[in-house]
mmCIF file of C-alpha atoms (C1' of nucleotides) in Angstrom:
data_model
loop_
_atom_site.group_PDB
_atom_site.id
_atom_site.type_symbol
_atom_site.label_atom_id
_atom_site.label_comp_id
_atom_site.label_asym_id
_atom_site.label_seq_id
_atom_site.Cartn_x
_atom_site.Cartn_y
_atom_site.Cartn_z
ATOM 1 C CA UNK A 1 189.096 269.644 -30.945
ATOM 2 C CA UNK A 2 186.384 272.223 -30.356
ATOM 3 C CA UNK A 3 182.972 272.210 -28.732
ATOM 4 C CA UNK A 4 181.205 270.550 -31.642
ATOM 5 C CA UNK A 5 183.698 267.703 -31.791
ATOM 6 C CA UNK A 6 183.327 267.062 -28.092
ATOM 7 C CA UNK A 7 179.531 267.170 -28.272
ATOM 8 C CA UNK A 8 179.574 264.686 -31.123
ATOM 9 C CA UNK A 9 181.913 262.233 -29.427
ATOM 10 C CA UNK A 10 179.937 262.472 -26.211
ATOM 11 C CA UNK A 11 176.680 261.816 -28.096
ATOM 12 C CA UNK A 12 178.206 258.773 -29.781
ATOM 13 C CA UNK A 13 179.233 257.388 -26.390
ATOM 14 C CA UNK A 14 175.819 258.044 -24.869
ATOM 15 C CA UNK A 15 173.654 256.827 -27.740
ATOM 16 C CA UNK A 16 175.878 253.916 -28.653
ATOM 17 C CA UNK A 17 175.574 254.723 -32.328
ATOM 18 C CA UNK A 18 177.396 256.648 -35.018
ATOM 19 C CA UNK A 19 174.330 257.214 -37.154
ATOM 20 C CA UNK A 20 174.484 260.800 -38.460
ATOM 21 C CA UNK A 21 170.728 261.084 -38.280
ATOM 22 C CA UNK A 22 170.466 260.057 -34.643
ATOM 23 C CA UNK A 23 173.412 262.261 -33.768
ATOM 24 C CA UNK A 24 171.626 265.139 -35.442
ATOM 25 C CA UNK A 25 168.560 264.532 -33.253
ATOM 26 C CA UNK A 26 170.779 264.677 -30.173
ATOM 27 C CA UNK A 27 173.049 267.578 -31.051
ATOM 28 C CA UNK A 28 171.106 269.692 -33.577
ATOM 29 C CA UNK A 29 174.187 269.777 -35.761
ATOM 30 C CA UNK A 30 173.237 269.426 -39.463
ATOM 31 C CA UNK A 31 173.650 265.900 -40.788
ATOM 32 C CA UNK A 32 176.200 266.798 -43.431
ATOM 33 C CA UNK A 33 178.269 268.716 -40.911
ATOM 34 C CA UNK A 34 178.277 265.673 -38.640
ATOM 35 C CA UNK A 35 179.634 263.662 -41.518
ATOM 36 C CA UNK A 36 182.244 266.286 -42.198
ATOM 37 C CA UNK A 37 183.364 266.394 -38.575
ATOM 38 C CA UNK A 38 183.498 262.644 -38.094
ATOM 39 C CA UNK A 39 185.484 262.308 -41.280
ATOM 40 C CA UNK A 40 188.066 264.753 -39.918
ATOM 41 C CA UNK A 41 188.213 263.014 -36.536
ATOM 42 C CA UNK A 42 188.896 259.780 -38.403
ATOM 43 C CA UNK A 43 191.763 261.322 -40.307
ATOM 44 C CA UNK A 44 193.262 262.749 -37.123
ATOM 45 C CA UNK A 45 193.130 259.248 -35.673
ATOM 46 C CA UNK A 46 190.806 260.153 -32.800
ATOM 47 C CA UNK A 47 188.183 257.744 -34.118
ATOM 48 C CA UNK A 48 189.984 254.538 -34.993
ATOM 49 C CA UNK A 49 187.405 252.345 -36.721
ATOM 50 C CA UNK A 50 183.797 251.904 -37.883
ATOM 51 C CA UNK A 51 182.765 251.060 -34.351
ATOM 52 C CA UNK A 52 183.814 254.507 -33.198
ATOM 53 C CA UNK A 53 186.500 253.337 -30.834
ATOM 54 C CA UNK A 54 188.383 256.347 -29.482
ATOM 55 C CA UNK A 55 192.116 256.952 -29.140
ATOM 56 C CA UNK A 56 192.117 258.333 -25.607
ATOM 57 C CA UNK A 57 195.668 259.635 -25.924
ATOM 58 C CA UNK A 58 194.734 261.768 -28.931
ATOM 59 C CA UNK A 59 191.496 262.828 -27.284
ATOM 60 C CA UNK A 60 193.321 264.185 -24.271
ATOM 61 C CA UNK A 61 192.429 261.548 -21.688
ATOM 62 C CA UNK A 62 195.717 259.709 -21.854
ATOM 63 C CA UNK A 63 196.372 259.416 -18.127
ATOM 64 C CA UNK A 64 195.323 256.121 -16.569
ATOM 65 C CA UNK A 65 195.125 255.413 -12.849
ATOM 66 C CA UNK A 66 194.270 252.177 -11.067
ATOM 67 C CA UNK A 67 192.863 252.608 -7.576
ATOM 68 C CA UNK A 68 192.487 249.869 -4.988
ATOM 69 C CA UNK A 69 189.694 250.811 -2.653
ATOM 70 C CA UNK A 70 189.427 249.323 0.847
ATOM 71 C CA UNK A 71 185.956 249.970 2.114
ATOM 72 C CA UNK A 72 183.697 249.531 5.098
ATOM 73 C CA UNK A 73 180.213 250.472 3.988
ATOM 74 C CA UNK A 74 176.605 250.095 5.020
ATOM 75 C CA UNK A 75 174.231 248.419 2.584
ATOM 76 C CA UNK A 76 174.996 246.369 -0.517
ATOM 77 C CA UNK A 77 178.179 246.516 -2.510
ATOM 78 C CA UNK A 78 176.147 247.613 -5.529
ATOM 79 C CA UNK A 79 174.989 250.720 -3.717
ATOM 80 C CA UNK A 80 178.498 251.517 -2.629
ATOM 81 C CA UNK A 81 179.857 250.901 -6.134
ATOM 82 C CA UNK A 82 177.229 253.229 -7.577
ATOM 83 C CA UNK A 83 178.563 255.989 -5.377
ATOM 84 C CA UNK A 84 182.040 255.401 -6.766
ATOM 85 C CA UNK A 85 180.634 255.688 -10.269
ATOM 86 C CA UNK A 86 179.620 259.270 -9.584
ATOM 87 C CA UNK A 87 183.312 260.213 -9.599
ATOM 88 C CA UNK A 88 184.114 261.593 -13.025
ATOM 89 C CA UNK A 89 186.728 259.682 -14.988
ATOM 90 C CA UNK A 90 185.926 256.288 -13.489
ATOM 91 C CA UNK A 91 185.426 253.787 -16.305
ATOM 92 C CA UNK A 92 185.684 250.374 -14.613
ATOM 93 C CA UNK A 93 184.686 249.139 -11.181
ATOM 94 C CA UNK A 94 185.494 245.580 -10.147
ATOM 95 C CA UNK A 95 184.287 244.006 -6.897
ATOM 96 C CA UNK A 96 187.035 241.598 -5.928
ATOM 97 C CA UNK A 97 187.990 238.770 -3.616
ATOM 98 C CA UNK A 98 191.083 239.003 -1.482
ATOM 99 C CA UNK A 99 192.636 241.874 0.392
ATOM 100 C CA UNK A 100 191.222 244.757 -1.572
ATOM 101 C CA UNK A 101 187.503 245.293 -1.884
ATOM 102 C CA UNK A 102 187.280 247.144 -5.166
ATOM 103 C CA UNK A 103 189.609 247.832 -8.034
ATOM 104 C CA UNK A 104 188.765 250.943 -10.014
ATOM 105 C CA UNK A 105 190.188 252.188 -13.296
ATOM 106 C CA UNK A 106 189.979 255.841 -14.268
ATOM 107 C CA UNK A 107 190.915 257.898 -17.344
ATOM 108 C CA UNK A 108 192.067 261.442 -16.782
ATOM 109 C CA UNK A 109 193.526 264.381 -18.650
ATOM 110 C CA UNK A 110 196.474 265.356 -16.443
ATOM 111 C CA UNK A 111 198.157 265.087 -13.045
ATOM 112 C CA UNK A 112 195.892 267.721 -11.558
ATOM 113 C CA UNK A 113 192.908 265.525 -12.251
ATOM 114 C CA UNK A 114 194.638 262.598 -10.572
ATOM 115 C CA UNK A 115 194.870 264.599 -7.372
ATOM 116 C CA UNK A 116 191.250 265.608 -7.699
ATOM 117 C CA UNK A 117 190.186 262.007 -8.266
ATOM 118 C CA UNK A 118 191.999 260.653 -5.212
ATOM 119 C CA UNK A 119 190.602 263.449 -3.066
ATOM 120 C CA UNK A 120 187.070 262.680 -4.224
ATOM 121 C CA UNK A 121 187.522 259.017 -3.409
ATOM 122 C CA UNK A 122 188.857 259.682 0.073
ATOM 123 C CA UNK A 123 185.808 261.804 0.764
ATOM 124 C CA UNK A 124 183.334 259.109 -0.237
ATOM 125 C CA UNK A 125 181.401 257.678 2.685
ATOM 126 C CA UNK A 126 182.505 254.122 3.391
ATOM 127 C CA UNK A 127 185.966 254.452 1.886
ATOM 128 C CA UNK A 128 188.582 253.321 4.391
ATOM 129 C CA UNK A 129 191.778 253.600 2.429
ATOM 130 C CA UNK A 130 192.815 253.959 -1.194
ATOM 131 C CA UNK A 131 195.982 252.778 -2.857
ATOM 132 C CA UNK A 132 196.603 254.365 -6.241
ATOM 133 C CA UNK A 133 198.827 253.069 -8.978
ATOM 134 C CA UNK A 134 199.888 255.330 -11.783
ATOM 135 C CA UNK A 135 199.988 253.721 -15.212
ATOM 136 C CA UNK A 136 203.131 254.639 -17.137
ATOM 137 C CA UNK A 137 202.033 253.049 -20.382
ATOM 138 C CA UNK A 138 198.875 251.366 -21.606
ATOM 139 C CA UNK A 139 200.321 248.562 -23.691
ATOM 140 C CA UNK A 140 197.107 247.209 -25.051
ATOM 141 C CA UNK A 141 193.391 247.463 -24.764
ATOM 142 C CA UNK A 142 191.535 245.078 -26.940
ATOM 143 C CA UNK A 143 188.254 243.231 -27.132
ATOM 144 C CA UNK A 144 187.952 239.919 -25.382
ATOM 145 C CA UNK A 145 187.194 238.351 -28.758
ATOM 146 C CA UNK A 146 190.371 239.742 -30.263
ATOM 147 C CA UNK A 147 192.455 238.153 -27.551
ATOM 148 C CA UNK A 148 191.420 234.643 -28.537
ATOM 149 C CA UNK A 149 192.180 232.488 -31.549
ATOM 150 C CA UNK A 150 189.084 231.580 -33.538
ATOM 151 C CA UNK A 151 189.652 227.905 -32.711
ATOM 152 C CA UNK A 152 189.633 228.543 -28.974
ATOM 153 C CA UNK A 153 186.467 230.591 -29.239
ATOM 154 C CA UNK A 154 184.724 227.813 -31.145
ATOM 155 C CA UNK A 155 185.719 225.305 -28.460
ATOM 156 C CA UNK A 156 184.712 227.466 -25.549
ATOM 157 C CA UNK A 157 181.587 229.231 -26.764
ATOM 158 C CA UNK A 158 179.644 226.925 -29.054
ATOM 159 C CA UNK A 159 177.016 224.652 -27.513
ATOM 160 C CA UNK A 160 176.533 221.991 -30.141
ATOM 161 C CA UNK B 1 175.513 230.323 -30.069
ATOM 162 C CA UNK B 2 176.904 228.177 -32.861
ATOM 163 C CA UNK B 3 179.922 228.332 -35.115
ATOM 164 C CA UNK B 4 178.513 230.959 -37.431
ATOM 165 C CA UNK B 5 177.665 233.308 -34.584
ATOM 166 C CA UNK B 6 181.147 232.987 -33.164
ATOM 167 C CA UNK B 7 182.758 233.544 -36.555
ATOM 168 C CA UNK B 8 180.670 236.658 -37.057
ATOM 169 C CA UNK B 9 181.453 238.165 -33.673
ATOM 170 C CA UNK B 10 185.122 237.390 -34.095
ATOM 171 C CA UNK B 11 185.129 239.037 -37.528
ATOM 172 C CA UNK B 12 183.456 242.148 -36.106
ATOM 173 C CA UNK B 13 186.138 242.383 -33.429
ATOM 174 C CA UNK B 14 188.965 241.895 -35.915
ATOM 175 C CA UNK B 15 187.702 244.168 -38.679
ATOM 176 C CA UNK B 16 186.318 246.825 -36.368
ATOM 177 C CA UNK B 17 183.166 247.109 -38.421
ATOM 178 C CA UNK B 18 179.640 245.722 -38.487
ATOM 179 C CA UNK B 19 179.142 246.252 -42.206
ATOM 180 C CA UNK B 20 177.360 243.150 -43.548
ATOM 181 C CA UNK B 21 179.261 243.389 -46.799
ATOM 182 C CA UNK B 22 182.713 243.431 -45.194
ATOM 183 C CA UNK B 23 181.693 240.646 -42.848
ATOM 184 C CA UNK B 24 180.624 238.643 -45.864
ATOM 185 C CA UNK B 25 184.071 239.108 -47.415
ATOM 186 C CA UNK B 26 185.673 237.813 -44.233
ATOM 187 C CA UNK B 27 183.344 234.931 -43.378
ATOM 188 C CA UNK B 28 181.747 233.882 -46.692
ATOM 189 C CA UNK B 29 178.376 233.919 -44.971
ATOM 190 C CA UNK B 30 175.686 235.434 -47.280
ATOM 191 C CA UNK B 31 174.883 239.049 -46.506
ATOM 192 C CA UNK B 32 171.244 238.388 -45.692
ATOM 193 C CA UNK B 33 172.168 235.599 -43.300
ATOM 194 C CA UNK B 34 174.566 237.939 -41.565
ATOM 195 C CA UNK B 35 171.741 240.368 -41.133
ATOM 196 C CA UNK B 36 169.529 237.612 -39.767
ATOM 197 C CA UNK B 37 172.175 236.412 -37.312
ATOM 198 C CA UNK B 38 173.111 239.844 -36.048
ATOM 199 C CA UNK B 39 169.471 240.686 -35.566
ATOM 200 C CA UNK B 40 169.053 237.578 -33.378
ATOM 201 C CA UNK B 41 172.202 238.313 -31.402
ATOM 202 C CA UNK B 42 170.806 241.781 -30.742
ATOM 203 C CA UNK B 43 167.541 240.383 -29.447
ATOM 204 C CA UNK B 44 169.358 237.926 -27.191
ATOM 205 C CA UNK B 45 171.259 240.883 -25.778
ATOM 206 C CA UNK B 46 174.688 239.617 -26.824
ATOM 207 C CA UNK B 47 175.182 242.674 -29.012
ATOM 208 C CA UNK B 48 174.106 245.660 -26.970
ATOM 209 C CA UNK B 49 174.179 248.620 -29.366
ATOM 210 C CA UNK B 50 174.929 249.919 -32.857
ATOM 211 C CA UNK B 51 178.613 249.962 -32.040
ATOM 212 C CA UNK B 52 178.582 246.199 -31.565
ATOM 213 C CA UNK B 53 179.547 246.240 -27.927
ATOM 214 C CA UNK B 54 179.340 242.728 -26.525
ATOM 215 C CA UNK B 55 177.770 241.454 -23.294
ATOM 216 C CA UNK B 56 180.620 239.198 -22.181
ATOM 217 C CA UNK B 57 178.462 237.485 -19.579
ATOM 218 C CA UNK B 58 175.935 236.412 -22.213
ATOM 219 C CA UNK B 59 178.697 235.489 -24.629
ATOM 220 C CA UNK B 60 180.234 233.097 -22.135
ATOM 221 C CA UNK B 61 183.324 235.054 -21.128
ATOM 222 C CA UNK B 62 181.930 236.290 -17.845
ATOM 223 C CA UNK B 63 184.908 235.474 -15.628
ATOM 224 C CA UNK B 64 187.284 238.365 -15.001
ATOM 225 C CA UNK B 65 190.706 238.063 -13.417
ATOM 226 C CA UNK B 66 193.188 240.799 -12.554
ATOM 227 C CA UNK B 67 196.811 239.692 -12.428
ATOM 228 C CA UNK B 68 199.678 241.654 -10.933
ATOM 229 C CA UNK B 69 202.873 240.595 -12.620
ATOM 230 C CA UNK B 70 206.275 241.110 -10.987
ATOM 231 C CA UNK B 71 208.891 240.710 -13.651
ATOM 232 C CA UNK B 72 212.620 240.710 -14.227
ATOM 233 C CA UNK B 73 213.150 240.680 -17.968
ATOM 234 C CA UNK B 74 215.798 241.381 -20.558
ATOM 235 C CA UNK B 75 215.068 244.002 -23.187
ATOM 236 C CA UNK B 76 212.344 246.645 -23.275
ATOM 237 C CA UNK B 77 209.084 246.519 -21.404
ATOM 238 C CA UNK B 78 207.259 246.613 -24.730
ATOM 239 C CA UNK B 79 208.865 243.368 -25.798
ATOM 240 C CA UNK B 80 208.012 241.744 -22.518
ATOM 241 C CA UNK B 81 204.448 243.026 -22.647
ATOM 242 C CA UNK B 82 204.040 241.645 -26.153
ATOM 243 C CA UNK B 83 204.880 238.223 -24.801
ATOM 244 C CA UNK B 84 202.129 238.566 -22.221
ATOM 245 C CA UNK B 85 199.715 239.470 -24.989
ATOM 246 C CA UNK B 86 200.203 236.051 -26.530
ATOM 247 C CA UNK B 87 198.309 234.560 -23.592
ATOM 248 C CA UNK B 88 194.724 234.026 -24.710
ATOM 249 C CA UNK B 89 192.122 235.953 -22.750
ATOM 250 C CA UNK B 90 194.349 238.911 -21.910
ATOM 251 C CA UNK B 91 192.555 242.112 -22.858
ATOM 252 C CA UNK B 92 194.459 244.859 -21.025
ATOM 253 C CA UNK B 93 198.101 245.279 -20.110
ATOM 254 C CA UNK B 94 199.188 248.243 -18.018
ATOM 255 C CA UNK B 95 202.829 249.079 -17.294
ATOM 256 C CA UNK B 96 202.778 250.656 -13.852
ATOM 257 C CA UNK B 97 204.795 252.578 -11.300
ATOM 258 C CA UNK B 98 205.175 251.266 -7.792
ATOM 259 C CA UNK B 99 205.608 247.793 -6.414
ATOM 260 C CA UNK B 100 204.105 245.812 -9.238
ATOM 261 C CA UNK B 101 205.478 245.988 -12.740
ATOM 262 C CA UNK B 102 202.426 245.140 -14.789
ATOM 263 C CA UNK B 103 198.729 244.873 -14.163
ATOM 264 C CA UNK B 104 196.905 242.587 -16.560
ATOM 265 C CA UNK B 105 193.183 242.051 -17.034
ATOM 266 C CA UNK B 106 191.838 238.868 -18.597
ATOM 267 C CA UNK B 107 188.401 237.604 -19.646
ATOM 268 C CA UNK B 108 187.758 233.887 -19.348
ATOM 269 C CA UNK B 109 184.976 231.367 -19.646
ATOM 270 C CA UNK B 110 185.345 229.383 -16.417
ATOM 271 C CA UNK B 111 187.556 228.462 -13.461
ATOM 272 C CA UNK B 112 189.478 225.902 -15.505
ATOM 273 C CA UNK B 113 190.632 228.647 -17.789
ATOM 274 C CA UNK B 114 191.755 230.719 -14.822
ATOM 275 C CA UNK B 115 194.097 227.913 -13.795
ATOM 276 C CA UNK B 116 195.346 227.629 -17.344
ATOM 277 C CA UNK B 117 195.942 231.374 -17.550
ATOM 278 C CA UNK B 118 197.964 231.540 -14.315
ATOM 279 C CA UNK B 119 200.015 228.542 -15.373
ATOM 280 C CA UNK B 120 200.794 230.166 -18.725
ATOM 281 C CA UNK B 121 201.897 233.346 -17.010
ATOM 282 C CA UNK B 122 204.174 231.569 -14.561
ATOM 283 C CA UNK B 123 205.866 229.865 -17.475
ATOM 284 C CA UNK B 124 206.594 233.096 -19.336
ATOM 285 C CA UNK B 125 210.281 234.008 -19.415
ATOM 286 C CA UNK B 126 210.953 236.986 -17.204
ATOM 287 C CA UNK B 127 207.957 236.530 -14.918
ATOM 288 C CA UNK B 128 209.100 236.522 -11.297
ATOM 289 C CA UNK B 129 205.855 236.239 -9.437
ATOM 290 C CA UNK B 130 202.149 236.698 -10.141
ATOM 291 C CA UNK B 131 199.415 237.762 -7.785
ATOM 292 C CA UNK B 132 195.921 237.050 -9.086
ATOM 293 C CA UNK B 133 192.732 238.654 -7.951
ATOM 294 C CA UNK B 134 189.419 237.087 -8.825
ATOM 295 C CA UNK B 135 186.650 239.515 -9.740
ATOM 296 C CA UNK B 136 183.365 238.634 -8.065
ATOM 297 C CA UNK B 137 181.324 241.194 -9.956
ATOM 298 C CA UNK B 138 182.027 243.633 -12.756
ATOM 299 C CA UNK B 139 180.001 246.619 -11.621
ATOM 300 C CA UNK B 140 180.552 248.791 -14.634
ATOM 301 C CA UNK B 141 182.510 249.072 -17.811
ATOM 302 C CA UNK B 142 181.900 252.226 -19.699
ATOM 303 C CA UNK B 143 183.565 254.554 -22.133
ATOM 304 C CA UNK B 144 185.767 257.285 -20.771
ATOM 305 C CA UNK B 145 183.448 259.805 -22.427
ATOM 306 C CA UNK B 146 180.424 258.366 -20.674
ATOM 307 C CA UNK B 147 182.053 258.802 -17.299
ATOM 308 C CA UNK B 148 182.244 262.569 -17.679
ATOM 309 C CA UNK B 149 179.632 265.293 -17.712
ATOM 310 C CA UNK B 150 179.503 267.202 -20.989
ATOM 311 C CA UNK B 151 180.550 270.375 -19.172
ATOM 312 C CA UNK B 152 183.686 268.776 -17.777
ATOM 313 C CA UNK B 153 184.618 267.416 -21.176
ATOM 314 C CA UNK B 154 184.240 270.850 -22.742
ATOM 315 C CA UNK B 155 186.493 272.367 -20.085
ATOM 316 C CA UNK B 156 189.160 269.697 -20.300
ATOM 317 C CA UNK B 157 189.301 268.864 -23.998
ATOM 318 C CA UNK B 158 188.597 271.983 -26.031
ATOM 319 C CA UNK B 159 191.524 274.141 -27.069
ATOM 320 C CA UNK B 160 189.905 277.454 -27.921
ATOM 321 C "C1'" DA C 1 184.620 275.633 -42.342
ATOM 322 C "C1'" DC C 2 179.877 274.759 -43.019
ATOM 323 C "C1'" DT C 3 175.595 273.487 -45.253
ATOM 324 C "C1'" DG C 4 171.514 271.897 -48.440
ATOM 325 C "C1'" DA C 5 170.169 269.118 -51.953
ATOM 326 C "C1'" DA C 6 170.858 265.441 -54.934
ATOM 327 C "C1'" DA C 7 172.330 260.638 -55.904
ATOM 328 C "C1'" DG C 8 174.182 256.321 -54.925
ATOM 329 C "C1'" DG C 9 174.412 252.219 -52.241
ATOM 330 C "C1'" DG C 10 173.817 249.304 -48.403
ATOM 331 C "C1'" DC C 11 170.117 247.753 -45.350
ATOM 332 C "C1'" DC C 12 166.019 245.532 -44.300
ATOM 333 C "C1'" DA C 13 161.392 243.176 -44.962
ATOM 334 C "C1'" DG C 14 159.139 239.761 -47.192
ATOM 335 C "C1'" DA C 15 158.452 235.608 -49.536
ATOM 336 C "C1'" DA C 16 160.405 231.206 -51.009
ATOM 337 C "C1'" DC C 17 163.224 227.334 -50.185
ATOM 338 C "C1'" DG D 1 167.029 228.305 -40.314
ATOM 339 C "C1'" DT D 2 168.693 230.111 -44.544
ATOM 340 C "C1'" DT D 3 168.721 232.482 -48.861
ATOM 341 C "C1'" DC D 4 167.383 235.749 -52.572
ATOM 342 C "C1'" DT D 5 165.598 240.031 -54.264
ATOM 343 C "C1'" DG D 6 163.576 244.712 -54.689
ATOM 344 C "C1'" DG D 7 162.256 248.889 -52.683
ATOM 345 C "C1'" DC D 8 163.419 252.241 -49.487
ATOM 346 C "C1'" DC D 9 165.984 255.194 -46.615
ATOM 347 C "C1'" DC D 10 170.152 256.631 -44.810
ATOM 348 C "C1'" DT D 11 174.579 257.828 -45.846
ATOM 349 C "C1'" DT D 12 177.632 260.227 -48.481
ATOM 350 C "C1'" DT D 13 179.114 263.398 -51.683
ATOM 351 C "C1'" DC D 14 179.877 267.935 -53.689
ATOM 352 C "C1'" DA D 15 179.138 272.367 -55.193
ATOM 353 C "C1'" DG D 16 178.044 276.609 -53.282
ATOM 354 C "C1'" DT D 17 178.191 279.780 -49.305
#
DNA sequence: ACTGAAAGGGCCAGAAC
DNA sequence: GTTCTGGCCCTTTCAGT
């Protein structure tokens, strides 16, 4: 995993495409080299399928933390949530009913980054209290559509 | 959204590819029709990019629930987690430190399905207690790579 | 390991049903 | 709305660096 690999994977995430040509426009890496690199990343198992899903463990972002955020903020919850999104590593932000106000999921590289993340959260304006849960093992992460039987999907989603 | 659309989207999720030819093998829908359908789904905003990411709201799975599962099970946590994965709608299962044993995220179509989901969980062998949190708004769901600046990624992931 | 150039194949418009 | 077909362009390959 060197600079070019990282630039490529980042470009794929940002552009939402794996098209060698478009990636070339973004990164200035020659098209055939892009193909060569992606092919290697596939063999290493970093890229897992044609949709360019990433194995975060192999990439080096295998640490997952779930943070409950209790907040008391001015303005809308969207504005406040946007501020939380500036914290690097945060992938999901849910605005929830019940005791907690937000539930946040973050992907990090190591324990040092966990500390950094919590510190950044505590410093955010409007954050009252955070309650962090360390994830020992990510059992599964799959698409919503994968989690259903075809029959159930047909019942629930089709409007005849 | 009719049966063919659902079959297509399901096939994309299962195969991990958007290749019209492979989708034809799986669904028996003619290649050109697949192209026609996918093109429409893109315009409707159901498919959001070249990587076939799905807008769950537009698809009809816009309800998100987070379930904390307290468990007392025989055997390994993997075995127990696999049983939870049989519940339709469950997309993420995290095995966690601290008070709760598992944190589960599920995507559902409506409130009726939330009831059904909770009921199914309570009936699972080894489940002690569940604590469900209803998500009012999903603020953001993004790739881990998107959540980082390129510079940070280069620092954290490259092994020179 | 990287690249440029050539070739093969899937993708996409258009017309027809 | 669906299907078929041909031309085109992107992807992929591979030999050479």
